Amino acid sequence: MLDKITHNVIIIGSGPAGLTAALYAARADLKPLVIAGLEPGGQLMQTTEVENFPGFVNGIMGPELMDNMIKQVERFGTKLVRDNAVAVDFSKKPFAVKTSSEEFLANSVIIATGATANWLGLPNEQRLRGKGVSACATCDGFFFKDKDIVVAGGGDSAMEEANFLTKFGKSVTIVHRREDFKASKIMLARARANSKIKFVTNVAITDIIGEEKVEGVKIKHNQSGQEEVLSAQGFFVAIGHTPTTKIFKEAGIETDEKGYVKVFNHTHTNTEGVFVAGDVNDPRYRQAISAAGMGCMAALDVEKYLAEQEGH
Ligand code: NDP
């Protein structure tokens, strides 16, 4: 089915980046359409308390924050489509965005599809998420005061998260599958110099122990085959993220080697009229507030772009 209107702007994604873009676009009277996914709200829908989003003195639950953002954009006339974008066509104007059942047209698009944390795929990993298992130290570290924490990974994220977690935890053990580290020398040196951080290398993590909450992490030494359980109440996975960019790459949007959308001029992608905001462009900061900030920037860039198009 084709929704016949050519929208001013379609925003793909409904996390803090997409919804902030929608808020600004709606208030600029652009009547944005948000392709919000089957479960709108993005990564914060899977978190518990958010204490670092400014303005909430006592923190706010992730799902409540996103629910508020949705209500706020709807108040200014934004329409949400609760379905996934399955294909886009940026080869001609107007651009086309297809969901599983409809096709929408627009003069501009903001890509705000975010990224997802990579998980190890352990038997109990998902069951214990929010009960000691996390992929975000900045979000959840505070809840592990005086606890023993294990961090999985050997890159800069693992080093950074481990260092950050020593502010709270009694001990932090970095568990890595090889002897050598992918992390930059400086980040590794900083972690090695931190007396609260221990390293266990050349091991595979085989499971997480605990019924109601995390109690330990099961590992197997690669060389000896010996198994061991590290006692821990917190388990942080820091093995990288994957940006959601498959359909955009297929439509000619340029990405870096890890799949993050490249920006050329502020929030512009390599395709004129297609903009980007949030974690789908950002392997570095990955915060709700930085994503929201970029959503605002993208909407302002869209507004300027559309005004220039009209002026021609
Ligand atoms: P990386 O891809 O750099 O590192 C991922 C790490 O996880 C690697 O050590 C890898 O092991 C390990 N890993 C991946 N998959 C598995 C698996 N299935 N089982 C066990 N271990 C696994 O990701 P990061 O998130 O660390 O960093 C992403 C980018 O962000 C990098 O460019 C990094 O430099 C940057 N960054 C910069 C920071 C800063 O400068 N402050 C902070 C954080 C990130 P192996 O080494 O064996 O492949």
Tab-separated table of N, CA and C and ligand atoms in Angstrom, residues 118-120 152-160 175-178 180-184 187 190 203 205 238-241 257-258 260 283-284 286, ligand 1:
chain	number	residue	atom	x	y	z
A	118	ASN	N	26.663	-5.844	21.318
A	118	ASN	CA	26.880	-7.260	21.014
A	118	ASN	C	26.881	-8.040	22.322
A	119	TRP	N	26.305	-9.214	22.271
A	119	TRP	CA	26.265	-10.091	23.447
A	119	TRP	C	27.062	-11.347	23.152
A	120	LEU	N	27.428	-12.050	24.209
A	120	LEU	CA	28.227	-13.254	24.020
A	120	LEU	C	27.378	-14.448	23.580
A	152	ALA	N	33.685	-8.358	30.359
A	152	ALA	CA	34.120	-9.198	29.236
A	152	ALA	C	34.558	-8.319	28.078
A	153	GLY	N	35.733	-8.592	27.517
A	153	GLY	CA	36.208	-7.857	26.341
A	153	GLY	C	37.650	-7.445	26.482
A	154	GLY	N	38.248	-7.067	25.358
A	154	GLY	CA	39.663	-6.691	25.378
A	154	GLY	C	39.945	-5.435	24.579
A	155	GLY	N	38.887	-4.677	24.267
A	155	GLY	CA	39.064	-3.446	23.494
A	155	GLY	C	39.029	-2.219	24.397
A	156	ASP	N	39.012	-1.053	23.776
A	156	ASP	CA	38.980	0.198	24.547
A	156	ASP	C	37.740	0.295	25.427
A	157	SER	N	36.612	-0.207	24.923
A	157	SER	CA	35.382	-0.140	25.731
A	157	SER	C	35.553	-0.923	27.019
A	158	ALA	N	36.122	-2.105	26.927
A	158	ALA	CA	36.304	-2.934	28.126
A	158	ALA	C	37.202	-2.219	29.127
A	159	MET	N	38.281	-1.589	28.625
A	159	MET	CA	39.207	-0.881	29.528
A	159	MET	C	38.502	0.312	30.170
A	160	GLU	N	37.793	1.056	29.342
A	160	GLU	CA	37.126	2.255	29.839
A	160	GLU	C	36.041	1.893	30.860
A	175	VAL	N	37.973	-10.007	31.743
A	175	VAL	CA	38.144	-11.363	31.226
A	175	VAL	C	38.187	-11.277	29.696
A	176	HIS	N	39.305	-11.753	29.141
A	176	HIS	CA	39.504	-11.608	27.692
A	176	HIS	C	39.874	-12.945	27.061
A	177	ARG	N	39.456	-13.144	25.826
A	177	ARG	CA	39.638	-14.457	25.191
A	177	ARG	C	41.041	-14.715	24.660
A	178	ARG	N	41.857	-13.657	24.570
A	178	ARG	CA	43.242	-13.841	24.074
A	178	ARG	C	44.229	-13.299	25.093
A	180	ASP	N	46.707	-11.134	23.973
A	180	ASP	CA	46.935	-9.759	23.511
A	180	ASP	C	45.628	-8.982	23.501
A	181	PHE	N	45.794	-7.674	23.623
A	181	PHE	CA	44.607	-6.822	23.708
A	181	PHE	C	44.463	-5.942	22.478
A	182	LYS	N	43.216	-5.782	22.068
A	182	LYS	CA	42.917	-4.878	20.957
A	182	LYS	C	42.929	-3.424	21.447
A	183	ALA	N	42.785	-3.240	22.733
A	183	ALA	CA	42.719	-1.885	23.311
A	183	ALA	C	43.979	-1.087	22.994
A	184	SER	N	43.837	0.230	22.917
A	184	SER	CA	44.995	1.083	22.676
A	184	SER	C	45.933	1.010	23.885
A	187	MET	N	45.015	3.080	27.005
A	187	MET	CA	43.838	2.609	27.759
A	187	MET	C	44.192	1.346	28.539
A	190	ARG	N	46.394	2.271	31.511
A	190	ARG	CA	45.594	2.892	32.565
A	190	ARG	C	44.870	1.813	33.384
A	203	VAL	N	40.899	-17.068	28.107
A	203	VAL	CA	39.813	-17.901	28.620
A	203	VAL	C	38.530	-17.646	27.816
A	205	ILE	N	34.419	-17.418	28.222
A	205	ILE	CA	33.332	-17.328	29.213
A	205	ILE	C	32.255	-18.300	28.746
A	238	ALA	N	31.418	-5.954	27.141
A	238	ALA	CA	31.950	-4.798	26.401
A	238	ALA	C	32.714	-5.312	25.186
A	239	ILE	N	31.973	-5.989	24.295
A	239	ILE	CA	32.640	-6.611	23.140
A	239	ILE	C	32.222	-5.934	21.831
A	240	GLY	N	31.827	-4.677	21.925
A	240	GLY	CA	31.500	-3.918	20.720
A	240	GLY	C	30.003	-3.770	20.487
A	241	HIS	N	29.678	-2.888	19.569
A	241	HIS	CA	28.283	-2.636	19.188
A	241	HIS	C	28.138	-2.838	17.682
A	257	GLU	N	34.185	1.305	8.257
A	257	GLU	CA	34.385	-0.148	8.106
A	257	GLU	C	33.574	-0.966	9.109
A	258	LYS	N	33.127	-0.304	10.202
A	258	LYS	CA	32.308	-1.034	11.177
A	258	LYS	C	30.809	-0.874	10.925
A	260	TYR	N	29.143	2.171	10.791
A	260	TYR	CA	28.545	3.418	11.295
A	260	TYR	C	28.400	4.407	10.134
A	283	PRO	N	30.151	5.584	17.505
A	283	PRO	CA	30.681	4.486	18.325
A	283	PRO	C	31.326	4.978	19.612
A	284	ARG	N	31.437	6.283	19.777
A	284	ARG	CA	32.261	6.822	20.853
A	284	ARG	C	31.485	7.210	22.126
A	286	ARG	N	27.756	7.377	22.646
A	286	ARG	CA	26.656	6.422	22.865
A	286	ARG	C	25.776	6.715	24.075
B	1	NDP	P1	36.356	-3.438	19.730
B	1	NDP	O1	35.821	-4.090	18.498
B	1	NDP	O2	37.523	-2.545	19.611
B	1	NDP	O3	36.801	-4.590	20.770
B	1	NDP	C1	35.960	-5.653	21.059
B	1	NDP	C2	36.675	-6.582	22.028
B	1	NDP	O4	35.753	-7.592	22.385
B	1	NDP	C3	37.888	-7.269	21.433
B	1	NDP	O5	38.901	-7.375	22.372
B	1	NDP	C4	37.355	-8.637	21.049
B	1	NDP	O6	38.285	-9.685	21.166
B	1	NDP	C5	36.284	-8.862	22.081
B	1	NDP	N1	35.244	-9.714	21.552
B	1	NDP	C6	34.482	-9.506	20.448
B	1	NDP	N2	33.611	-10.514	20.276
B	1	NDP	C7	33.851	-11.384	21.299
B	1	NDP	C8	33.277	-12.611	21.658
B	1	NDP	N3	32.279	-13.162	20.962
B	1	NDP	N4	33.759	-13.242	22.743
B	1	NDP	C9	34.747	-12.686	23.486
B	1	NDP	N5	35.327	-11.517	23.206
B	1	NDP	C10	34.879	-10.862	22.111
B	1	NDP	O7	35.092	-2.743	20.414
B	1	NDP	P2	35.069	-1.604	21.536
B	1	NDP	O8	33.641	-1.451	21.867
B	1	NDP	O9	36.019	-1.894	22.597
B	1	NDP	O10	35.543	-0.300	20.780
B	1	NDP	C11	34.829	0.173	19.623
B	1	NDP	C12	35.510	1.425	19.081
B	1	NDP	O11	35.303	2.510	19.980
B	1	NDP	C13	37.025	1.267	18.950
B	1	NDP	O12	37.430	1.940	17.799
B	1	NDP	C14	37.561	1.917	20.190
B	1	NDP	O13	38.886	2.406	20.022
B	1	NDP	C15	36.558	3.049	20.397
B	1	NDP	N6	36.488	3.435	21.803
B	1	NDP	C16	37.280	4.450	22.226
B	1	NDP	C17	37.275	4.843	23.530
B	1	NDP	C18	38.139	5.972	23.949
B	1	NDP	O14	39.013	6.358	23.202
B	1	NDP	N7	37.942	6.525	25.107
B	1	NDP	C19	36.430	4.186	24.524
B	1	NDP	C20	35.660	3.105	24.003
B	1	NDP	C21	35.705	2.742	22.674
B	1	NDP	P3	39.522	-9.831	20.141
B	1	NDP	O15	40.484	-8.767	20.538
B	1	NDP	O16	40.000	-11.214	20.399
B	1	NDP	O17	38.932	-9.646	18.776
